[in-house]
Short mmCIF file of C-alpha atoms and ligand atoms in Angstrom, two decimals:
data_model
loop_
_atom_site.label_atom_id
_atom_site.label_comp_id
_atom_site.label_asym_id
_atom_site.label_seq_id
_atom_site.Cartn_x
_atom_site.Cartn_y
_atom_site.Cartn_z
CA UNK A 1 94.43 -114.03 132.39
CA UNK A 2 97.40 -111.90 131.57
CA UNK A 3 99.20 -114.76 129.47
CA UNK A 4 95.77 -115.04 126.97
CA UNK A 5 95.49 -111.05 126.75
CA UNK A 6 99.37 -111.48 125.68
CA UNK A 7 99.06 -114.18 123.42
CA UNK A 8 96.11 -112.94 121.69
CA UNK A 9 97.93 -109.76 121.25
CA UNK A 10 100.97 -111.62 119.84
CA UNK A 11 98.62 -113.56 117.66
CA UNK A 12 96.70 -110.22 116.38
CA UNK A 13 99.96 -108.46 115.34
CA UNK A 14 101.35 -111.72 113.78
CA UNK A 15 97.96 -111.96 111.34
CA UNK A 16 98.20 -107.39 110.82
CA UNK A 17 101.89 -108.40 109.94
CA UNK A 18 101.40 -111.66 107.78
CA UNK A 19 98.52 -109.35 105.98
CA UNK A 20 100.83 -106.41 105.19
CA UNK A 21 103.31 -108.73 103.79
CA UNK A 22 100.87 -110.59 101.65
CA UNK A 23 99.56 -107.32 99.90
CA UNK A 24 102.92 -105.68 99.82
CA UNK A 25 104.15 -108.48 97.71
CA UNK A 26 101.26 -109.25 95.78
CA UNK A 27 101.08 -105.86 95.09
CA UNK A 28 105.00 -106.11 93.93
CA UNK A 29 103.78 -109.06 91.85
CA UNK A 30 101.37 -106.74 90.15
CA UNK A 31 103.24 -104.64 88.84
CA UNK A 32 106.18 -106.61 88.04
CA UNK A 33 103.31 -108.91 85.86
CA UNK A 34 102.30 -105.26 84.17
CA UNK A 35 105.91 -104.46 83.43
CA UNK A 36 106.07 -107.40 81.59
CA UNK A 37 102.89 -106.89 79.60
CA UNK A 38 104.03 -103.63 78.58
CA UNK A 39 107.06 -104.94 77.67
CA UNK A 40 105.54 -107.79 75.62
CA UNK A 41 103.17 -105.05 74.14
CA UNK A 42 106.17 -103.46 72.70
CA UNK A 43 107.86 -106.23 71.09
CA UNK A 44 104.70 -108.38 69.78
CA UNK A 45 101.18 -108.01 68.35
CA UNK A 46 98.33 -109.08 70.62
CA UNK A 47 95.57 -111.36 69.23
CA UNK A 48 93.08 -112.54 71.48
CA UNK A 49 90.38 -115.52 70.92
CA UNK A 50 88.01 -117.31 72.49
CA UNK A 51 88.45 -120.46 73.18
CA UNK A 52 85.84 -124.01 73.18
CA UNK A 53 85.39 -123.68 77.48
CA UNK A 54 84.58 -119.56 76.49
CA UNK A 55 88.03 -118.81 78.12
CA UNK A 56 89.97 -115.89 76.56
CA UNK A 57 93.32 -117.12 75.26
CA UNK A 58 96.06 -114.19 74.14
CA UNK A 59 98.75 -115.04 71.41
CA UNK A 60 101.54 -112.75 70.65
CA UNK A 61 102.88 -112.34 67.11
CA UNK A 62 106.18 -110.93 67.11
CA UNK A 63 105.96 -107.81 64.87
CA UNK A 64 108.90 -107.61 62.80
CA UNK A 65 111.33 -105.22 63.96
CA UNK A 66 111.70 -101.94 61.63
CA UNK A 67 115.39 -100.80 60.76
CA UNK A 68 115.92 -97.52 62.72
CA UNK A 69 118.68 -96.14 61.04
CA UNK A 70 121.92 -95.95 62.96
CA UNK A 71 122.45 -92.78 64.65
CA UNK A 72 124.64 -90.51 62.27
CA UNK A 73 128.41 -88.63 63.87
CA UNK A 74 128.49 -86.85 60.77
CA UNK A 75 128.75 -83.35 61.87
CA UNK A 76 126.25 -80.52 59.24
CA UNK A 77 127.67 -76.98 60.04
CA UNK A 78 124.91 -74.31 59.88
CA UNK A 79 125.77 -72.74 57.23
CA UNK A 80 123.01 -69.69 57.78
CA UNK A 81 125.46 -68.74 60.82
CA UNK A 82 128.54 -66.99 60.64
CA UNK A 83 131.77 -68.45 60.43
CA UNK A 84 132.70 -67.20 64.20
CA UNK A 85 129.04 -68.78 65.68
CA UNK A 86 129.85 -72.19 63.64
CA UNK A 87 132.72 -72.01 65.07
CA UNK A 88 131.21 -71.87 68.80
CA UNK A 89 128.40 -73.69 68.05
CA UNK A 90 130.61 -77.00 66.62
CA UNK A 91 133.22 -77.02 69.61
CA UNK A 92 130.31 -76.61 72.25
CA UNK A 93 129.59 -80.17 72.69
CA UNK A 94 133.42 -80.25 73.01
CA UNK A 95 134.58 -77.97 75.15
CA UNK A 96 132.72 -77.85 78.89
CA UNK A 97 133.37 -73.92 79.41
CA UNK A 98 133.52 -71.90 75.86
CA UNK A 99 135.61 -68.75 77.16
CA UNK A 100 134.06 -65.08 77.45
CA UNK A 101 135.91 -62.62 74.92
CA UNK A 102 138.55 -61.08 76.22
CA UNK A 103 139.90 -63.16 78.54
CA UNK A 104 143.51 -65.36 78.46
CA UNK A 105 141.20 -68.66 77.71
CA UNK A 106 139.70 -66.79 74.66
CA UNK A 107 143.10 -65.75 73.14
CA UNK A 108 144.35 -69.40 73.64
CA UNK A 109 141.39 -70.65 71.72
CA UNK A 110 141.76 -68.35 69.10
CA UNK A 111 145.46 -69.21 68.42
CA UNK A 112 145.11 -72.87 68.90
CA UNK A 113 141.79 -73.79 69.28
CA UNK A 114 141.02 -75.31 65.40
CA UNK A 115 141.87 -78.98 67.05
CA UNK A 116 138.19 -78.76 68.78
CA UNK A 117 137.04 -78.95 65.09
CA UNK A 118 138.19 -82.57 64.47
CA UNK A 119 135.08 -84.20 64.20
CA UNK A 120 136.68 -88.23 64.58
CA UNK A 121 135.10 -89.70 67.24
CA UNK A 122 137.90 -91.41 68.46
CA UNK A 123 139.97 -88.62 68.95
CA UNK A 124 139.78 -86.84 72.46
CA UNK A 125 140.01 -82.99 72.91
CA UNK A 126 141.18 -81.28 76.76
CA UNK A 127 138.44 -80.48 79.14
CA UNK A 128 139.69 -76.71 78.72
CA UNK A 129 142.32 -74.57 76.79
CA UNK A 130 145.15 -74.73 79.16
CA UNK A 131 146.36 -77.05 81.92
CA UNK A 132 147.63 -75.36 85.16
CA UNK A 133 150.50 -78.62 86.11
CA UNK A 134 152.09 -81.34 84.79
CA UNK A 135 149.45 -83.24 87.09
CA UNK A 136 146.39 -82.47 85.32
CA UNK A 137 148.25 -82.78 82.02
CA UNK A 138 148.97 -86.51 82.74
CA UNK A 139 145.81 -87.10 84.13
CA UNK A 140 144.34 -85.91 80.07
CA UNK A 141 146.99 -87.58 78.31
CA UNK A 142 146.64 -90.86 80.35
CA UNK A 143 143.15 -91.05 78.70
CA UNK A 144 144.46 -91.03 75.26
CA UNK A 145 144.89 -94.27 73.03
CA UNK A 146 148.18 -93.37 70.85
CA UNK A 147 149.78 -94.71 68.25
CA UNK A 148 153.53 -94.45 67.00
CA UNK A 149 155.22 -92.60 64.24
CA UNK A 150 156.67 -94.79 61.69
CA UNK A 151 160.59 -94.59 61.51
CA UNK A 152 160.73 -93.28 64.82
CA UNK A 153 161.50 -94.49 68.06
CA UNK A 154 159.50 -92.06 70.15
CA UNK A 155 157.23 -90.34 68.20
CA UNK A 156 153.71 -90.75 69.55
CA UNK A 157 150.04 -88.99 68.48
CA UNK A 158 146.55 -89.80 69.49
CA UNK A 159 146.25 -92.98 67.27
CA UNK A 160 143.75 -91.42 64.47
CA UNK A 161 146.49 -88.39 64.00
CA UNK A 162 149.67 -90.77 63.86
CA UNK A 163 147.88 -93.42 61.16
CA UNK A 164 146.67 -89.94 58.88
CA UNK A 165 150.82 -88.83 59.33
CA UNK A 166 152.11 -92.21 58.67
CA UNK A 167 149.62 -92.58 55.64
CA UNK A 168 151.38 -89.60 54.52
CA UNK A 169 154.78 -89.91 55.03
CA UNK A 170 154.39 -93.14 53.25
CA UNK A 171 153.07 -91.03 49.92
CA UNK A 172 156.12 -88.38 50.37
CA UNK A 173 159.54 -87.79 52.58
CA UNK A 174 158.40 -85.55 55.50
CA UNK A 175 161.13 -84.76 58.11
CA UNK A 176 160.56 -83.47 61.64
CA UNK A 177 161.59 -80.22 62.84
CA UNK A 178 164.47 -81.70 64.93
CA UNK A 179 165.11 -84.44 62.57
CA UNK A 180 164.34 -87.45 64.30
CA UNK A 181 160.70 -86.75 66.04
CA UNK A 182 160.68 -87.09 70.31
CA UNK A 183 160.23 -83.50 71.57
CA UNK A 184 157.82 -82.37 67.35
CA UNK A 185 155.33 -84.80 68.57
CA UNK A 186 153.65 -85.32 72.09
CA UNK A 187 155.35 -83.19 74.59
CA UNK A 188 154.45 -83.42 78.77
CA UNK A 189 153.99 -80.02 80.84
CA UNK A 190 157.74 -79.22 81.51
CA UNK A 191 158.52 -79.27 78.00
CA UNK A 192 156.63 -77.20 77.16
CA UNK A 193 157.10 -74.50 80.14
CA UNK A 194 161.01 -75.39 78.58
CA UNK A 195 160.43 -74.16 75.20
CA UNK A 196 158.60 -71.23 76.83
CA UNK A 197 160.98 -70.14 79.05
CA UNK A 198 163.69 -70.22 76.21
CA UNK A 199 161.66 -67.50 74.33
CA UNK A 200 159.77 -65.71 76.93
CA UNK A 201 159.16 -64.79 80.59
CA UNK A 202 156.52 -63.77 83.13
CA UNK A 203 156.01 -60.33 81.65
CA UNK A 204 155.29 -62.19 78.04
CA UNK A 205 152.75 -63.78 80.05
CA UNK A 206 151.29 -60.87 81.53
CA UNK A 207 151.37 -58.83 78.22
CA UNK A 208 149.85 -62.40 76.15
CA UNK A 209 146.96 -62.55 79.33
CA UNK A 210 145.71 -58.70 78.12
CA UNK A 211 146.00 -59.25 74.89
CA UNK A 212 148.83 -56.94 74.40
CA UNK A 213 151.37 -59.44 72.87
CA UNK A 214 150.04 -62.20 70.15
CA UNK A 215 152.67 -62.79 67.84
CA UNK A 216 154.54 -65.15 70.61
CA UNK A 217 152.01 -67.30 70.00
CA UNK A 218 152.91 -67.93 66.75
CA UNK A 219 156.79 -69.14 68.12
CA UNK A 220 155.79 -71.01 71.34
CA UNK A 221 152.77 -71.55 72.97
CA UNK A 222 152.41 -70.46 77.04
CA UNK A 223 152.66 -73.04 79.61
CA UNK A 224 149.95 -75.62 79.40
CA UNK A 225 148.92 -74.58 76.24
CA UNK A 226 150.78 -76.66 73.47
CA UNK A 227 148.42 -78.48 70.96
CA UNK A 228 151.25 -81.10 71.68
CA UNK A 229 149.69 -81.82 75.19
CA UNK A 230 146.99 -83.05 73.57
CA UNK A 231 148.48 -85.29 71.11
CA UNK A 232 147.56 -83.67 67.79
CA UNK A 233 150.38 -81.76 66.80
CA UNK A 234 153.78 -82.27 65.22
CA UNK A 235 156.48 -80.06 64.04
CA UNK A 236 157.52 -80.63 60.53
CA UNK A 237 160.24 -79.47 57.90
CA UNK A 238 158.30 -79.27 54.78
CA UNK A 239 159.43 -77.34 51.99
CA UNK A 240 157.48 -78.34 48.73
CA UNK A 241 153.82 -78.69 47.72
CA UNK A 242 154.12 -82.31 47.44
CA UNK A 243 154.52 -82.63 50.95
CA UNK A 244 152.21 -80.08 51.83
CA UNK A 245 149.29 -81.75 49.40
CA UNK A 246 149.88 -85.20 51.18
CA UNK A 247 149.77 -83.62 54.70
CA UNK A 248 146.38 -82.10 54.04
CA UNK A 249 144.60 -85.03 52.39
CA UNK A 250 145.23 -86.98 55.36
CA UNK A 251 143.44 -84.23 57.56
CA UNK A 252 146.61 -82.54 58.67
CA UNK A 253 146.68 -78.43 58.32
CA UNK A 254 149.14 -75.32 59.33
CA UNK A 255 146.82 -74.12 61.87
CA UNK A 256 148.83 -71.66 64.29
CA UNK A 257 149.74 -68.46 62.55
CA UNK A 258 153.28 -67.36 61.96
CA UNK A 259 154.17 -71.37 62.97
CA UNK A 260 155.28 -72.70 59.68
CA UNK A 261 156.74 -75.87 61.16
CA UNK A 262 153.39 -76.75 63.41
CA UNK A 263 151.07 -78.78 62.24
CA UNK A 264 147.76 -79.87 63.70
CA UNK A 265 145.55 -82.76 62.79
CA UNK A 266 142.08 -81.15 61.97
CA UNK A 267 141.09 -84.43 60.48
CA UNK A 268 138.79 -82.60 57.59
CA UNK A 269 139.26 -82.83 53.90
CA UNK A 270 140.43 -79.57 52.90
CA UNK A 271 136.89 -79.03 51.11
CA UNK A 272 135.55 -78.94 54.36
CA UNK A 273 137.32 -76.36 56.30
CA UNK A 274 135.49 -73.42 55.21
CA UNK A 275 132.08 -75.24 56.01
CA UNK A 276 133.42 -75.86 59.67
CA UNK A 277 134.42 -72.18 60.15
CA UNK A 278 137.82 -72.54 59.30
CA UNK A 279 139.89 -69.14 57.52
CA UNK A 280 141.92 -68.97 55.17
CA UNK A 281 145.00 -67.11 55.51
CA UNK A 282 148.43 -66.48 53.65
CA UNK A 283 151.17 -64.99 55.85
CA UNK A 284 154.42 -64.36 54.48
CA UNK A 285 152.98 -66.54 51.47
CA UNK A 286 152.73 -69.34 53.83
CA UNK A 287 149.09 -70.99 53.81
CA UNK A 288 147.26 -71.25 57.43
CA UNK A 289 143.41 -72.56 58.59
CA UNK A 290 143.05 -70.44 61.49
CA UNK A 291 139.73 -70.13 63.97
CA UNK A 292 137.43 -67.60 63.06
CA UNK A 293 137.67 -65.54 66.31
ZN1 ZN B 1 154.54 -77.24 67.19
#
């Protein structure tokens, strides 16, 4: 008696399971059949007719497939805003964290931040205005493609900024600051805490941090800092307008006030620095593009 009640039991659980199963996967079926309907739906024209036996055959007619234009990376500054909000509004898709006034970030943007205005798509800007170590420096540069100076031996740019300096250097003679390139191109962390420490201390620090010291800026930039980290900026010895004219048609600008030998690749025409919030200013009859902040 016991061994029937089990195996009829056994034999009612077996059928609840083999049930579940079926639905559960015709159910699956369902949909996945729907899925592909829609999908057909989206990609063809339905026509439906009726055919001799009265059965309802479907045809699809592939609709021919409309050219969506290609998404543009052309950049349109709004030119109802100020030059200071096109500013922020053009590097906010750039930068992660836009600084608050008043703080250290915000004075680092405003001395070097015109780089965030490049609008090439292949060239990559830092996560944020300063790196804290040689660590997270590496870990930015190591994502950069770059590309060699010509006639040097250790020159190197992001790839973009390099071809634009080559370009020019082949229209005109264009030395480096040092005279052979190395240390005027890309630099890593400790040089650039070098070069800092040669001109300036922890108090400059303190004194750039609340805002009571600026012009330093303008001779070396605070550790972490450097435009150079990043791969778009090289110092240069250029003396006549030749130079200068051949620089800026291939996108590369005096950007950092008082800094007559840096040079940063903006990667605009000059036309187009004004509409992308860029100022104008003459320092010591030297021409700069500086941020409008
Ligand atoms: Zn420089």
């Amino acid at each position: 008696m016991k061994v029937r009640r089990f195996l009829k039991k056994a034999v009612f659980f077996a059928l609840i399971g083999f049930i579940s199963f079926a639905l559960v996967a015709s159910h699956g079926m369902t949909r996945h059949k729907l899925m592909a309907n829609i999908q057909n739906q989206q990609n063809c024209l339905m026509t439906y007719s009726l055919g001799k036996n009265g059965e309802l055959t479907q045809r699809c007619t592939s609709i021919p497939q409309t050219v969506s234009p290609t998404p543009s990376t052309q950049i349109t500054p709004n030119l109802n805003l100020s030059e200071k909000e096109r500013f922020l509004a053009l590097i906010t898709n750039k930068l992660p964290t836009i600084p608050a006034p008043n703080t250290y970030e915000y004075i680092l943007l405003r001395a070097y931040g015109s780089a965030f205005l490049n609008q090439k798509p292949e060239i990559k800007l830092p996560p944020k205005v300063v790196f804290n170590n040689e660590q997270e420096t590496k870990q930015f540069q190591s994502t950069l493609t770059m590309g060699k100076v010509k006639g040097t031996s250790n020159c190197y740019l992001q790839k973009s900024a390099a071809d634009a300096l080559n370009i020019a250097k082949s229209q005109v003679q264009i030395p480096f600051k040092s005279g052979y390139g190395a240390s005027d191109c890309t630099r890593n962390f400790a040089t650039n805490l070098r070069f800092w420490q040669k001109y300036a201390n922890n108090n400059t620090l303190e004194q750039v941090r609340q805002g009571k010291e600026t012009k330093i800026l303008g001779l070396v930039a605070p550790p972490g800092a450097s435009q150079h980290l990043w791969g778009l900026a090289v110092d240069l010895r250029v003396s006549n307008e030749a130079q200068k004219q051949a620089l800026n048609q291939n996108g590369w600008y005096r950007t950092v006030e008082y800094d007559v030998l840096h040079w940063t690749y903006v990667g605009l025409a000059p036309e187009k620095l004004a509409e992308f919030g860029f100022q104008n200013k003459v320092v010591e009859g030297i021409n700069y593009w500086v941020t409008p902040l």
